[in-house]
Amino acid sequence: MSKYITTPIYYVNGEAHIGHAYTTFIADTMARYEKLKGNYTYFLTGTDEHGQKIEESAQKHGKPTQEFADEISASFKNLWDEFEIGYDKFIRTTDEDHKIGVQKAFEVMYAKGDIYKDFYEGHYCVSCETFFPETQLVDGEFCPDCGRTTSVVKEESYFFKLSKYEDALLRHYEENPDFILPRSRANEVINFVKGGLRDLSVTRTSFTWGVKLPESMNDDKHVMYVWLDALMNYVTALGYGKDDANMDFWPASTHFVGKDILRFHAIYWPAFLMSLDLPLPKHIGAHGWWTRDGEKMSKSKGNVVSPKEVSDVYGVENLRYFMLREVPFGQDGDFSQRAFIDRINSELSNDLGNLLNRIIGMSGKYSDFEIDSKDVEKYHTKELDAMNEALGNLDGFMQNMQTHRYLEELWKLFSIGNKAIEEHAPWVKIKEGKKDEALATVALVANILAKASIMLSPVMPKTTAIIADALNFTIDNTSYNELVIDKKLLKLFNIKKVPPLFPRVEEPLMEEAPNAMPDDKPNDKMKEELIANKEAKKEKEEDDNLIEIGQFFETSLKVGVVVEAEEVPKSKKLLKLQVDLGEGTNRQVVAGIKEFYSAESLLNTQVCVVANLKPAKLMGMMSEGMLLAAKDEDGLCLVRPEKPKKAGTPIG
């Protein structure tokens, strides 16, 4: 089966921002996912380089227009290459092959009677490259999309009969409810079409930076309207108008776009294709915008997020994971450095990275790094069933572009693995002489990591390749079929040591965004709305803070005895403790209580410990639990049993 996946082609009036990166990440992930499944996949991205706005920007920079477009286009391509985006073609609308295809399409539409010449007089927004009727303007002057001032333009133009396709478009939306995803976005498009479509001006004469009309038209003063030119890239990239070399990939499986250009892709583009007698794309996926710390990004506020700046300090794969996990597709997302760090530390470092480290350590201690799956099914049917159920849910989430749900479901595997280690305690089994059971648990977790890394590979290809190498297999369609589809287990192998994949981030690595102030002072109505929103948010937070009794009992609290204690060099707050929890092996707990307790005072005393907390590194030392304490203005004190209790006694 063939799959064709595209990003929009990015307009070359500025460098790539975080929104461009998000679109590209999700399209790249989908393309990698389809290739993993064995589908013949073609992935397109590129740049949109024509139009009055580009011509004016080049003049402002004092450069020839082509040179200006070359520089900005190269910045996009270089960034995607640095991010190792696996595109099959990077198209530019200044490519000669693209121009040929656009001219061919114009000729076909004209010959069909779908393009005609007339005069246009209306309000034009240079920024949006769009004409608007006066009824749609804000205060009779401003663009309804971007808010900038429009100008009245009267000029000769060729028009596309968009109104002719109104009924056909509405019929297509009704018969194909998944044409626009998420479905919540479809209503705005349908309502716009039901409001009546006006024929679309598709050429301009007031500037020259664009695709000329075909020579057969004998009309040199016209250049094509940027949206007709730009949208055609999806088929000219496949050879339309020249050699049709890759047109077998058409129709596109998914066009990924931002919600601001959905109308052009869901109305104009299908109408153009109907005119050309070409099939329509199967899906148009429209995602939301990104804010920063709850504020709209703008250069004036100094809070624009550069994807390169983020990737330089946090790593591109961490950025990919955060953006695809953080926001439901279609909704607006918020880039918060604190939220980003939380994802790295809790999900990547603790859940995934630490799980790999644990089985490397246990296999080295118990079996000289050899892992054998022969007893996994004997001792771990429950865990295998839960793992396979989660794996079976993944495809539906990816097909619906719900990458946040895909990753949330995938992370259940790591929870299964971590829980299996706690429940089956291989270190206890070894002491009891049940080595086969201990090694089966280690092998179970190795298989969980292998299958999870295969399914995580479209999101984090380089990281998962390291995991796969440690587990002595290669991520490809063969391993996907064997381990995920056929549910086979890893063959006997020796696991390799790897350095920590996700070092914990203790402090933000970039400057935080400055506190952005609103452009206008709030009026009384705005103040009332702000107060109401805060109260509603406070009530929701109070409701959200309530937990069920079952949630409380998910926390394992135990009595522990401090058997060793020492200060952590160069730290004003930390003590390193060895705590006996009745497990046969002491737990190392790094606690920030040095200001209130000396190491000597804690020896042989009892403490209360959160025993099922995910291990974390503090100043390079692993901490395998947390002490309960209370702190107020008078200082901190540990929570202790009223009377001595046996080490490991549960607290409930």
mmCIF file of N, CA, C and O in Angstrom, residues 296-365:
data_model
loop_
_atom_site.group_PDB
_atom_site.id
_atom_site.type_symbol
_atom_site.label_atom_id
_atom_site.label_comp_id
_atom_site.label_asym_id
_atom_site.label_seq_id
_atom_site.Cartn_x
_atom_site.Cartn_y
_atom_site.Cartn_z
ATOM 1 N N LYS A 296 0.587 34.463 23.660
ATOM 2 C CA LYS A 296 0.801 34.405 22.222
ATOM 3 C C LYS A 296 2.218 34.857 21.908
ATOM 4 O O LYS A 296 2.719 35.826 22.472
ATOM 5 N N MET A 297 2.888 34.131 21.026
ATOM 6 C CA MET A 297 4.271 34.481 20.685
ATOM 7 C C MET A 297 4.305 35.689 19.755
ATOM 8 O O MET A 297 3.507 35.788 18.823
ATOM 9 N N SER A 298 5.237 36.564 20.015
ATOM 10 C CA SER A 298 5.445 37.703 19.123
ATOM 11 C C SER A 298 6.856 38.227 19.333
ATOM 12 O O SER A 298 7.411 38.131 20.430
ATOM 13 N N LYS A 299 7.426 38.772 18.282
ATOM 14 C CA LYS A 299 8.778 39.333 18.383
ATOM 15 C C LYS A 299 8.823 40.496 19.362
ATOM 16 O O LYS A 299 9.812 40.674 20.084
ATOM 17 N N SER A 300 7.752 41.279 19.413
ATOM 18 C CA SER A 300 7.746 42.446 20.301
ATOM 19 C C SER A 300 7.783 42.024 21.768
ATOM 20 O O SER A 300 8.350 42.725 22.608
ATOM 21 N N LYS A 301 7.195 40.872 22.089
ATOM 22 C CA LYS A 301 7.215 40.376 23.463
ATOM 23 C C LYS A 301 8.499 39.621 23.770
ATOM 24 O O LYS A 301 8.781 39.315 24.930
ATOM 25 N N GLY A 302 9.264 39.289 22.743
ATOM 26 C CA GLY A 302 10.519 38.586 22.946
ATOM 27 C C GLY A 302 10.349 37.160 23.421
ATOM 28 O O GLY A 302 11.218 36.618 24.106
ATOM 29 N N ASN A 303 9.210 36.528 23.073
ATOM 30 C CA ASN A 303 8.949 35.183 23.575
ATOM 31 C C ASN A 303 8.784 34.147 22.466
ATOM 32 O O ASN A 303 8.180 33.096 22.672
ATOM 33 N N VAL A 304 9.293 34.451 21.278
ATOM 34 C CA VAL A 304 9.226 33.493 20.170
ATOM 35 C C VAL A 304 10.189 32.341 20.449
ATOM 36 O O VAL A 304 11.338 32.559 20.836
ATOM 37 N N VAL A 305 9.708 31.131 20.272
ATOM 38 C CA VAL A 305 10.528 29.951 20.529
ATOM 39 C C VAL A 305 11.214 29.512 19.235
ATOM 40 O O VAL A 305 10.551 29.234 18.245
ATOM 41 N N SER A 306 12.531 29.459 19.268
ATOM 42 C CA SER A 306 13.302 28.965 18.135
ATOM 43 C C SER A 306 13.514 27.464 18.301
ATOM 44 O O SER A 306 14.126 27.036 19.284
ATOM 45 N N PRO A 307 13.036 26.636 17.377
ATOM 46 C CA PRO A 307 13.225 25.189 17.528
ATOM 47 C C PRO A 307 14.693 24.790 17.557
ATOM 48 O O PRO A 307 15.064 23.841 18.250
ATOM 49 N N LYS A 308 15.532 25.523 16.840
ATOM 50 C CA LYS A 308 16.967 25.200 16.858
ATOM 51 C C LYS A 308 17.564 25.499 18.221
ATOM 52 O O LYS A 308 18.369 24.720 18.748
ATOM 53 N N GLU A 309 17.187 26.629 18.809
ATOM 54 C CA GLU A 309 17.696 26.971 20.129
ATOM 55 C C GLU A 309 17.309 25.905 21.150
ATOM 56 O O GLU A 309 18.125 25.489 21.986
ATOM 57 N N VAL A 310 16.064 25.434 21.072
ATOM 58 C CA VAL A 310 15.603 24.405 22.007
ATOM 59 C C VAL A 310 16.367 23.105 21.793
ATOM 60 O O VAL A 310 16.853 22.479 22.731
ATOM 61 N N SER A 311 16.491 22.688 20.533
ATOM 62 C CA SER A 311 17.143 21.404 20.236
ATOM 63 C C SER A 311 18.624 21.438 20.584
ATOM 64 O O SER A 311 19.205 20.414 20.964
ATOM 65 N N ASP A 312 19.245 22.614 20.464
ATOM 66 C CA ASP A 312 20.675 22.717 20.775
ATOM 67 C C ASP A 312 20.962 22.397 22.243
ATOM 68 O O ASP A 312 22.023 21.866 22.564
ATOM 69 N N VAL A 313 20.034 22.731 23.131
ATOM 70 C CA VAL A 313 20.292 22.509 24.555
ATOM 71 C C VAL A 313 19.566 21.290 25.123
ATOM 72 O O VAL A 313 20.063 20.647 26.052
ATOM 73 N N TYR A 314 18.403 20.944 24.549
ATOM 74 C CA TYR A 314 17.650 19.821 25.093
ATOM 75 C C TYR A 314 17.690 18.573 24.205
ATOM 76 O O TYR A 314 17.326 17.492 24.669
ATOM 77 N N GLY A 315 18.093 18.743 22.951
ATOM 78 C CA GLY A 315 18.105 17.614 22.030
ATOM 79 C C GLY A 315 16.842 17.588 21.195
ATOM 80 O O GLY A 315 15.731 17.783 21.708
ATOM 81 N N VAL A 316 16.996 17.319 19.906
ATOM 82 C CA VAL A 316 15.849 17.376 18.995
ATOM 83 C C VAL A 316 14.842 16.272 19.302
ATOM 84 O O VAL A 316 13.626 16.465 19.169
ATOM 85 N N GLU A 317 15.305 15.100 19.737
ATOM 86 C CA GLU A 317 14.356 14.017 19.979
ATOM 87 C C GLU A 317 13.539 14.259 21.239
ATOM 88 O O GLU A 317 12.361 13.896 21.306
ATOM 89 N N ASN A 318 14.122 14.889 22.229
ATOM 90 C CA ASN A 318 13.340 15.294 23.396
ATOM 91 C C ASN A 318 12.282 16.312 22.992
ATOM 92 O O ASN A 318 11.149 16.277 23.489
ATOM 93 N N LEU A 319 12.654 17.228 22.099
ATOM 94 C CA LEU A 319 11.701 18.230 21.614
ATOM 95 C C LEU A 319 10.573 17.566 20.837
ATOM 96 O O LEU A 319 9.395 17.904 21.013
ATOM 97 N N ARG A 320 10.928 16.607 19.971
ATOM 98 C CA ARG A 320 9.902 15.876 19.215
ATOM 99 C C ARG A 320 8.916 15.219 20.177
ATOM 100 O O ARG A 320 7.689 15.330 20.011
ATOM 101 N N TYR A 321 9.465 14.528 21.167
ATOM 102 C CA TYR A 321 8.603 13.819 22.108
ATOM 103 C C TYR A 321 7.676 14.792 22.836
ATOM 104 O O TYR A 321 6.461 14.568 22.931
ATOM 105 N N PHE A 322 8.235 15.874 23.339
ATOM 106 C CA PHE A 322 7.438 16.828 24.110
ATOM 107 C C PHE A 322 6.289 17.381 23.280
ATOM 108 O O PHE A 322 5.131 17.416 23.741
ATOM 109 N N MET A 323 6.571 17.809 22.061
ATOM 110 C CA MET A 323 5.540 18.469 21.260
ATOM 111 C C MET A 323 4.443 17.493 20.847
ATOM 112 O O MET A 323 3.252 17.848 20.818
ATOM 113 N N LEU A 324 4.817 16.256 20.538
ATOM 114 C CA LEU A 324 3.813 15.285 20.112
ATOM 115 C C LEU A 324 3.035 14.724 21.298
ATOM 116 O O LEU A 324 1.911 14.246 21.133
ATOM 117 N N ARG A 325 3.618 14.775 22.483
ATOM 118 C CA ARG A 325 2.955 14.252 23.684
ATOM 119 C C ARG A 325 2.121 15.313 24.381
ATOM 120 O O ARG A 325 1.107 15.016 25.011
ATOM 121 N N GLU A 326 2.501 16.559 24.268
ATOM 122 C CA GLU A 326 1.959 17.615 25.116
ATOM 123 C C GLU A 326 0.540 18.029 24.757
ATOM 124 O O GLU A 326 -0.238 18.404 25.627
ATOM 125 N N VAL A 327 0.196 17.973 23.468
ATOM 126 C CA VAL A 327 -1.065 18.602 23.054
ATOM 127 C C VAL A 327 -1.887 17.661 22.174
ATOM 128 O O VAL A 327 -1.343 16.988 21.296
ATOM 129 N N PRO A 328 -3.202 17.578 22.413
ATOM 130 C CA PRO A 328 -4.065 16.820 21.499
ATOM 131 C C PRO A 328 -4.050 17.469 20.120
ATOM 132 O O PRO A 328 -4.167 18.698 20.009
ATOM 133 N N PHE A 329 -3.911 16.664 19.081
ATOM 134 C CA PHE A 329 -3.850 17.209 17.723
ATOM 135 C C PHE A 329 -5.127 17.997 17.432
ATOM 136 O O PHE A 329 -6.240 17.544 17.696
ATOM 137 N N GLY A 330 -4.944 19.174 16.891
ATOM 138 C CA GLY A 330 -6.064 20.046 16.563
ATOM 139 C C GLY A 330 -6.252 21.165 17.562
ATOM 140 O O GLY A 330 -6.821 22.201 17.244
ATOM 141 N N GLN A 331 -5.793 20.955 18.792
ATOM 142 C CA GLN A 331 -5.917 21.989 19.816
ATOM 143 C C GLN A 331 -4.641 22.829 19.875
ATOM 144 O O GLN A 331 -3.583 22.397 19.433
ATOM 145 N N ASP A 332 -4.773 24.017 20.439
ATOM 146 C CA ASP A 332 -3.602 24.865 20.625
ATOM 147 C C ASP A 332 -2.706 24.261 21.705
ATOM 148 O O ASP A 332 -3.189 23.676 22.682
ATOM 149 N N GLY A 333 -1.394 24.403 21.521
ATOM 150 C CA GLY A 333 -0.439 23.887 22.493
ATOM 151 C C GLY A 333 0.338 25.017 23.138
ATOM 152 O O GLY A 333 0.417 26.122 22.595
ATOM 153 N N ASP A 334 0.909 24.738 24.295
ATOM 154 C CA ASP A 334 1.687 25.747 25.004
ATOM 155 C C ASP A 334 3.085 25.211 25.264
ATOM 156 O O ASP A 334 3.240 24.113 25.822
ATOM 157 N N PHE A 335 4.087 25.990 24.848
ATOM 158 C CA PHE A 335 5.465 25.607 25.119
ATOM 159 C C PHE A 335 5.880 26.211 26.441
ATOM 160 O O PHE A 335 6.079 27.413 26.564
ATOM 161 N N SER A 336 5.996 25.349 27.439
ATOM 162 C CA SER A 336 6.474 25.757 28.756
ATOM 163 C C SER A 336 7.749 24.986 29.039
ATOM 164 O O SER A 336 7.770 23.757 28.978
ATOM 165 N N GLN A 337 8.813 25.712 29.345
ATOM 166 C CA GLN A 337 10.085 25.043 29.603
ATOM 167 C C GLN A 337 9.982 24.134 30.826
ATOM 168 O O GLN A 337 10.577 23.047 30.858
ATOM 169 N N ARG A 338 9.208 24.549 31.815
ATOM 170 C CA ARG A 338 9.027 23.725 33.007
ATOM 171 C C ARG A 338 8.295 22.431 32.668
ATOM 172 O O ARG A 338 8.651 21.351 33.151
ATOM 173 N N ALA A 339 7.247 22.546 31.841
ATOM 174 C CA ALA A 339 6.516 21.338 31.438
ATOM 175 C C ALA A 339 7.409 20.420 30.617
ATOM 176 O O ALA A 339 7.350 19.188 30.733
ATOM 177 N N PHE A 340 8.245 21.020 29.795
ATOM 178 C CA PHE A 340 9.199 20.267 28.980
ATOM 179 C C PHE A 340 10.152 19.477 29.885
ATOM 180 O O PHE A 340 10.368 18.270 29.703
ATOM 181 N N ILE A 341 10.701 20.148 30.883
ATOM 182 C CA ILE A 341 11.635 19.493 31.805
ATOM 183 C C ILE A 341 10.935 18.368 32.568
ATOM 184 O O ILE A 341 11.506 17.289 32.772
ATOM 185 N N ASP A 342 9.686 18.605 32.966
ATOM 186 C CA ASP A 342 8.933 17.560 33.674
ATOM 187 C C ASP A 342 8.769 16.320 32.807
ATOM 188 O O ASP A 342 8.890 15.187 33.298
ATOM 189 N N ARG A 343 8.475 16.519 31.530
ATOM 190 C CA ARG A 343 8.336 15.370 30.613
ATOM 191 C C ARG A 343 9.664 14.610 30.505
ATOM 192 O O ARG A 343 9.683 13.376 30.510
ATOM 193 N N ILE A 344 10.750 15.344 30.379
ATOM 194 C CA ILE A 344 12.057 14.697 30.253
ATOM 195 C C ILE A 344 12.371 13.882 31.505
ATOM 196 O O ILE A 344 12.747 12.708 31.422
ATOM 197 N N ASN A 345 12.187 14.506 32.665
ATOM 198 C CA ASN A 345 12.588 13.851 33.910
ATOM 199 C C ASN A 345 11.673 12.695 34.299
ATOM 200 O O ASN A 345 12.144 11.636 34.712
ATOM 201 N N SER A 346 10.367 12.912 34.189
ATOM 202 C CA SER A 346 9.449 11.885 34.679
ATOM 203 C C SER A 346 9.211 10.778 33.669
ATOM 204 O O SER A 346 9.293 9.591 34.006
ATOM 205 N N GLU A 347 8.968 11.145 32.423
ATOM 206 C CA GLU A 347 8.577 10.133 31.444
ATOM 207 C C GLU A 347 9.768 9.526 30.713
ATOM 208 O O GLU A 347 9.859 8.301 30.564
ATOM 209 N N LEU A 348 10.668 10.381 30.267
ATOM 210 C CA LEU A 348 11.803 9.850 29.506
ATOM 211 C C LEU A 348 12.884 9.292 30.434
ATOM 212 O O LEU A 348 13.360 8.170 30.233
ATOM 213 N N SER A 349 13.277 10.053 31.424
ATOM 214 C CA SER A 349 14.361 9.614 32.298
ATOM 215 C C SER A 349 13.914 8.506 33.246
ATOM 216 O O SER A 349 14.505 7.423 33.284
ATOM 217 N N ASN A 350 12.832 8.760 34.000
ATOM 218 C CA ASN A 350 12.397 7.785 35.002
ATOM 219 C C ASN A 350 11.730 6.556 34.383
ATOM 220 O O ASN A 350 12.116 5.428 34.660
ATOM 221 N N ASP A 351 10.703 6.780 33.569
ATOM 222 C CA ASP A 351 9.922 5.655 33.060
ATOM 223 C C ASP A 351 10.697 4.799 32.076
ATOM 224 O O ASP A 351 10.699 3.565 32.181
ATOM 225 N N LEU A 352 11.339 5.437 31.096
ATOM 226 C CA LEU A 352 12.012 4.690 30.037
ATOM 227 C C LEU A 352 13.483 4.459 30.345
ATOM 228 O O LEU A 352 13.934 3.300 30.412
ATOM 229 N N GLY A 353 14.236 5.533 30.513
ATOM 230 C CA GLY A 353 15.682 5.389 30.692
ATOM 231 C C GLY A 353 16.049 4.555 31.903
ATOM 232 O O GLY A 353 16.918 3.676 31.834
ATOM 233 N N ASN A 354 15.377 4.797 33.028
ATOM 234 C CA ASN A 354 15.701 4.054 34.240
ATOM 235 C C ASN A 354 15.326 2.582 34.124
ATOM 236 O O ASN A 354 16.003 1.707 34.676
ATOM 237 N N LEU A 355 14.239 2.285 33.397
ATOM 238 C CA LEU A 355 13.831 0.890 33.204
ATOM 239 C C LEU A 355 14.909 0.114 32.458
ATOM 240 O O LEU A 355 15.237 -1.027 32.811
ATOM 241 N N LEU A 356 15.473 0.735 31.423
ATOM 242 C CA LEU A 356 16.564 0.086 30.687
ATOM 243 C C LEU A 356 17.772 -0.114 31.599
ATOM 244 O O LEU A 356 18.376 -1.199 31.607
ATOM 245 N N ASN A 357 18.112 0.916 32.362
ATOM 246 C CA ASN A 357 19.261 0.794 33.259
ATOM 247 C C ASN A 357 19.065 -0.325 34.283
ATOM 248 O O ASN A 357 20.004 -1.041 34.639
ATOM 249 N N ARG A 358 17.831 -0.472 34.771
ATOM 250 C CA ARG A 358 17.563 -1.494 35.782
ATOM 251 C C ARG A 358 17.781 -2.904 35.238
ATOM 252 O O ARG A 358 18.364 -3.753 35.920
ATOM 253 N N ILE A 359 17.316 -3.172 34.024
ATOM 254 C CA ILE A 359 17.488 -4.553 33.533
ATOM 255 C C ILE A 359 18.929 -4.813 33.096
ATOM 256 O O ILE A 359 19.397 -5.945 33.156
ATOM 257 N N ILE A 360 19.631 -3.753 32.661
ATOM 258 C CA ILE A 360 21.059 -3.941 32.372
ATOM 259 C C ILE A 360 21.784 -4.314 33.661
ATOM 260 O O ILE A 360 22.595 -5.253 33.691
ATOM 261 N N GLY A 361 21.462 -3.571 34.737
ATOM 262 C CA GLY A 361 22.113 -3.857 36.016
ATOM 263 C C GLY A 361 21.774 -5.237 36.546
ATOM 264 O O GLY A 361 22.663 -5.985 36.987
ATOM 265 N N MET A 362 20.492 -5.609 36.507
ATOM 266 C CA MET A 362 20.087 -6.911 37.037
ATOM 267 C C MET A 362 20.616 -8.068 36.197
ATOM 268 O O MET A 362 21.055 -9.091 36.735
ATOM 269 N N SER A 363 20.585 -7.899 34.869
ATOM 270 C CA SER A 363 21.088 -8.992 34.025
ATOM 271 C C SER A 363 22.593 -9.167 34.217
ATOM 272 O O SER A 363 23.100 -10.298 34.189
ATOM 273 N N GLY A 364 23.297 -8.040 34.432
ATOM 274 C CA GLY A 364 24.729 -8.147 34.687
ATOM 275 C C GLY A 364 25.019 -8.859 35.992
ATOM 276 O O GLY A 364 25.953 -9.669 36.097
ATOM 277 N N LYS A 365 24.186 -8.592 37.006
ATOM 278 C CA LYS A 365 24.407 -9.183 38.326
ATOM 279 C C LYS A 365 23.964 -10.646 38.385
ATOM 280 O O LYS A 365 24.603 -11.479 39.040
#
